[in-house]
PDB file of C-alpha atoms in Angstrom:
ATOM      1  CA  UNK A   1     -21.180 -19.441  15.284  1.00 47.00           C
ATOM      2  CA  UNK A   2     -18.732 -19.845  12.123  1.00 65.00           C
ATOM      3  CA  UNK A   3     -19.746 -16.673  10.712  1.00 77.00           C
ATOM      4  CA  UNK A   4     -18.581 -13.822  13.504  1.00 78.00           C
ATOM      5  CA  UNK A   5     -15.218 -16.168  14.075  1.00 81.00           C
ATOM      6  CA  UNK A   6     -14.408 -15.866  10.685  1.00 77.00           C
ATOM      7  CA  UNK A   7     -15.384 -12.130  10.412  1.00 77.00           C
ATOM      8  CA  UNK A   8     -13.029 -11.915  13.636  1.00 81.00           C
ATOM      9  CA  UNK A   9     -10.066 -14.298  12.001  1.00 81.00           C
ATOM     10  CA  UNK A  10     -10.344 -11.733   8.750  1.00 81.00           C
ATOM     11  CA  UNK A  11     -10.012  -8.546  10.786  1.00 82.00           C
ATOM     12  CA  UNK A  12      -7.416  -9.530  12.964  1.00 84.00           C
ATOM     13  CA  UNK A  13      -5.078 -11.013  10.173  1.00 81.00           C
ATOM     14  CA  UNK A  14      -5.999  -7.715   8.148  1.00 85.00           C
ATOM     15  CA  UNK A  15      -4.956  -5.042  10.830  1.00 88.00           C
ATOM     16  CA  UNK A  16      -1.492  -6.604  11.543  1.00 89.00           C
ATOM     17  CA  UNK A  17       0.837  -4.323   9.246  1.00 91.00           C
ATOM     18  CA  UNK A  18       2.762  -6.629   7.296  1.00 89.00           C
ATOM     19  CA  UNK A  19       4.148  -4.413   4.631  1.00 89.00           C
ATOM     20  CA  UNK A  20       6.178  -2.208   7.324  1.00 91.00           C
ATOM     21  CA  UNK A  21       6.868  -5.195   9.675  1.00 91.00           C
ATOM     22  CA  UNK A  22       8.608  -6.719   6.300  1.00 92.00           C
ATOM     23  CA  UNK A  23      10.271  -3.174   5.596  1.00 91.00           C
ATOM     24  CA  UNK A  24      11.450  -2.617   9.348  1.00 90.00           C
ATOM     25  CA  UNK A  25      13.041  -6.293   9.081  1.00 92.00           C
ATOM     26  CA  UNK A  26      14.525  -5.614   6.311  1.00 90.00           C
ATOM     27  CA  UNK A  27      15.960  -2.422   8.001  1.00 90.00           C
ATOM     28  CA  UNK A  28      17.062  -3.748  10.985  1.00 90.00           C
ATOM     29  CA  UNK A  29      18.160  -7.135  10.096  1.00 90.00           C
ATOM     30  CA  UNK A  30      18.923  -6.641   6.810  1.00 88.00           C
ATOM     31  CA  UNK A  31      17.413  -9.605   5.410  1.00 86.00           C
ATOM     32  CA  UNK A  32      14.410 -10.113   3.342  1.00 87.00           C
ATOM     33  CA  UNK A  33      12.578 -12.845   5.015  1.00 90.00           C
ATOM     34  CA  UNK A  34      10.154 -10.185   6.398  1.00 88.00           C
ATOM     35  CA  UNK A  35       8.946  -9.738   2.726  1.00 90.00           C
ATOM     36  CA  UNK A  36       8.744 -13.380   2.209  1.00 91.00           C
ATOM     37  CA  UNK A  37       6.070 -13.909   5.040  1.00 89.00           C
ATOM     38  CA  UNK A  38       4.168 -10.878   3.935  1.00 90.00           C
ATOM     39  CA  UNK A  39       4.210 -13.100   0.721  1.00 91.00           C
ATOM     40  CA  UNK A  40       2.475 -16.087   2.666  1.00 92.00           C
ATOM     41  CA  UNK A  41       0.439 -13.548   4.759  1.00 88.00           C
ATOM     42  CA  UNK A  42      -0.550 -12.596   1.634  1.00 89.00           C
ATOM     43  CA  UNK A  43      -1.160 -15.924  -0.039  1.00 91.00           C
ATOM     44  CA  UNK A  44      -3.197 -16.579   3.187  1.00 88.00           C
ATOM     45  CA  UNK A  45      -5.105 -14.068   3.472  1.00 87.00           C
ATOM     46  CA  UNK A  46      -6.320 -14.098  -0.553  1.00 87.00           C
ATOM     47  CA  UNK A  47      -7.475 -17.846   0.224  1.00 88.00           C
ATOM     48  CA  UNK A  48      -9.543 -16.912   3.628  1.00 85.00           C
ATOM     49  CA  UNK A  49     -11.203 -13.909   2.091  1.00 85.00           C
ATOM     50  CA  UNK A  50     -12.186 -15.688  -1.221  1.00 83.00           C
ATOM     51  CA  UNK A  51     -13.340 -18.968   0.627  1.00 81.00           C
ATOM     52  CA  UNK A  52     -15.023 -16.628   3.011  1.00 79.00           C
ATOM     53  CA  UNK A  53     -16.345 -13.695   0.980  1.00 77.00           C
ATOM     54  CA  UNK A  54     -17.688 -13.014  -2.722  1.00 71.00           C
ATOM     55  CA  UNK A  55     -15.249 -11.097  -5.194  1.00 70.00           C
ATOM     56  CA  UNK A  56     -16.747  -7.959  -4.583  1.00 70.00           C
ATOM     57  CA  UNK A  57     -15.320  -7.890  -0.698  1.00 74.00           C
ATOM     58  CA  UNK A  58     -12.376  -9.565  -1.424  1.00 75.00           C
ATOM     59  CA  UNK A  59      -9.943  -6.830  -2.516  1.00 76.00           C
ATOM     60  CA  UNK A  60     -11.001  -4.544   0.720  1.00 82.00           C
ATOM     61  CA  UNK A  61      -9.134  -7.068   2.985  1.00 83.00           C
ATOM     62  CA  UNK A  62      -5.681  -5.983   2.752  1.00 85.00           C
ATOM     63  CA  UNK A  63      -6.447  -2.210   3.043  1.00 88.00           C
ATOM     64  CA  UNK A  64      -6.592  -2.011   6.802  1.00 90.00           C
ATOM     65  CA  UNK A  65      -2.998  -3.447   6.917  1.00 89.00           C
ATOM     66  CA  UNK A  66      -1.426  -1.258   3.918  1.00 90.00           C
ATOM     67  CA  UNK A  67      -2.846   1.837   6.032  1.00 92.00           C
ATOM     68  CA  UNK A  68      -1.523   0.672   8.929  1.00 93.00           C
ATOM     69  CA  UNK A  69       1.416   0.558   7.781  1.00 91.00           C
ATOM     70  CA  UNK A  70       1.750   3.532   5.934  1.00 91.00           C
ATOM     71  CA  UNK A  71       1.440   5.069   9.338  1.00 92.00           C
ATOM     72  CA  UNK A  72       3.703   3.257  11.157  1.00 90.00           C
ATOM     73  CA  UNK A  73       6.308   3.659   8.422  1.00 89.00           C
ATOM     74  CA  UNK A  74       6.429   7.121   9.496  1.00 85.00           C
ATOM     75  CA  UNK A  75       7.672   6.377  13.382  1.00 84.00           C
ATOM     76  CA  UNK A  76      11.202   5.016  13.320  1.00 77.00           C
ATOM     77  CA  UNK A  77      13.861   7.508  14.353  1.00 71.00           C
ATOM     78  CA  UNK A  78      16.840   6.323  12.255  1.00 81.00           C
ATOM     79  CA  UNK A  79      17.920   8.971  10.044  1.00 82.00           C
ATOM     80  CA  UNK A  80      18.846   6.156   7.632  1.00 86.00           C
ATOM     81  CA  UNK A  81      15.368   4.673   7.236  1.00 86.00           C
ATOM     82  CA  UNK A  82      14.079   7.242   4.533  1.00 81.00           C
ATOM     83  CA  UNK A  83      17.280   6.263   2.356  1.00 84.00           C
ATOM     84  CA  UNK A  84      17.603   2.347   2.733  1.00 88.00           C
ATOM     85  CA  UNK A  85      14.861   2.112   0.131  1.00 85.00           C
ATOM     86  CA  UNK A  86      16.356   3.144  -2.643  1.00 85.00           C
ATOM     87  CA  UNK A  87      15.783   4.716  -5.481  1.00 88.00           C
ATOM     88  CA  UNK A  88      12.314   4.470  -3.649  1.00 87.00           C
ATOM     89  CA  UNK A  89      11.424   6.977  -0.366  1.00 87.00           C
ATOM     90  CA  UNK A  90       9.437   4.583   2.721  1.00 88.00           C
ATOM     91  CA  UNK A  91       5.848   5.338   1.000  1.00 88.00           C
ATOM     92  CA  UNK A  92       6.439   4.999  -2.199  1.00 91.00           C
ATOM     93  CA  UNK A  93       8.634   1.539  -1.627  1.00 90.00           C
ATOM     94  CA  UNK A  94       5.393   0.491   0.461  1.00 91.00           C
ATOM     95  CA  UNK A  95       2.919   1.145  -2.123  1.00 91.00           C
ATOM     96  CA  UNK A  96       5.107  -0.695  -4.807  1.00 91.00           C
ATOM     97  CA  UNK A  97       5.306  -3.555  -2.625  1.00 89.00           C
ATOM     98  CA  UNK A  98       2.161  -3.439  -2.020  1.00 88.00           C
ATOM     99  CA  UNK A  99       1.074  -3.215  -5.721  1.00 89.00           C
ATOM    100  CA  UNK A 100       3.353  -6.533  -5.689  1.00 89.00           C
ATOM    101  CA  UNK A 101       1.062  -8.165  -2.658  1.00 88.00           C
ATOM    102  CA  UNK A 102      -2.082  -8.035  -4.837  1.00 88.00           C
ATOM    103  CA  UNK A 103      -0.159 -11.129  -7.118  1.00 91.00           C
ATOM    104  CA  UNK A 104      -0.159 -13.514  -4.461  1.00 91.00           C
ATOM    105  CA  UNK A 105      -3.214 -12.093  -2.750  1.00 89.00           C
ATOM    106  CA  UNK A 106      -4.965 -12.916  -6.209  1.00 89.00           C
ATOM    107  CA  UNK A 107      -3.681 -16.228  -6.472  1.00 92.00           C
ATOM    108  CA  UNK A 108      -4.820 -17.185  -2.936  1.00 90.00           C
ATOM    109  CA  UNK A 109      -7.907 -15.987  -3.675  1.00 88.00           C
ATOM    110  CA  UNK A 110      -8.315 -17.781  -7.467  1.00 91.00           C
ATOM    111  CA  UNK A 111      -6.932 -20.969  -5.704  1.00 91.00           C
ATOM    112  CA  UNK A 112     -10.236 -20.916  -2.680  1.00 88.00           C
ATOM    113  CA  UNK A 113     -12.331 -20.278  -6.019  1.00 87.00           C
ATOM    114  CA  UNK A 114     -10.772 -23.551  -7.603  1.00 89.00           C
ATOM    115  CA  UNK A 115     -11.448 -25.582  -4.839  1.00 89.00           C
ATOM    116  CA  UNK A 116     -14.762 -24.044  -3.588  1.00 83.00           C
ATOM    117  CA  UNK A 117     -15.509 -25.169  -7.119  1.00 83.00           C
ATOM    118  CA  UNK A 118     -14.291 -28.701  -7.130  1.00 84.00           C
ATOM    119  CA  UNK A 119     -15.839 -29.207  -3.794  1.00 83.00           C
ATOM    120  CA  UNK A 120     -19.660 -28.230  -5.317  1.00 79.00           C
ATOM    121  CA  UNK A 121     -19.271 -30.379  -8.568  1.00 78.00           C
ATOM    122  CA  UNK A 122     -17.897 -33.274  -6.553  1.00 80.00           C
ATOM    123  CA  UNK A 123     -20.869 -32.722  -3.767  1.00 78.00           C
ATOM    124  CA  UNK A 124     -23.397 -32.113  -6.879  1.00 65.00           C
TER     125      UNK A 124
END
């Protein structure tokens, strides 16, 4: 019963676009607490995959969001939106802050390592 609710918890938390939700709130409310919780998403998510899948899945978890969002980045109407990122255009801001995810993503995931490692010498 664990297994398909944490499969389901994974996919979920991976198809909600947090890189342009943090670039739209940025936009709109000119504020960069958006990128901050796609910093904890990210931290999150890292931890969940690595405590929940080997190494070799681990990095495929934040691709359904970064496409995602890559096509929603196209959709708002403001003539302004293609120039608030600059020197950057919309994609190529996402993909550097989303080169920039994979640091917390990887120290989520080295962190569920750690402990999934203290837990089996303490339990051996």
């Amino acid at each position: 019963m664990k297994q398909p609710f944490r499969t389901l918890l994974l996919i979920l938390f991976s198809l909600i676009p947090f890189g342009f939700l943090a670039m739209y709130w940025d936009f709109v409310g000119r504020t960069i607490m958006g990128y901050g919780i796609w910093i904890i998403a990210s931290l999150a998510s890292g931890f969940l995959a690595k405590s929940w899948l080997s190494w070799k899945w681990v990095f495929l978890v934040p691709l359904p969001s970064l496409l995602l969002s890559y096509v929603l980045v196209w959709l708002p109407a403001d003539p302004y939106w293609d120039s608030f990122f600059k020197p950057f255009t919309v994609s190529s801001a996402l993909g550097f802050f989303s080169l920039l995810q994979l640091i917390p993503f990887s120290i989520g995931g080295y962190l569920a390592f750690r402990i999934k490692k203290a837990n089996h010498l303490n339990n051996s």
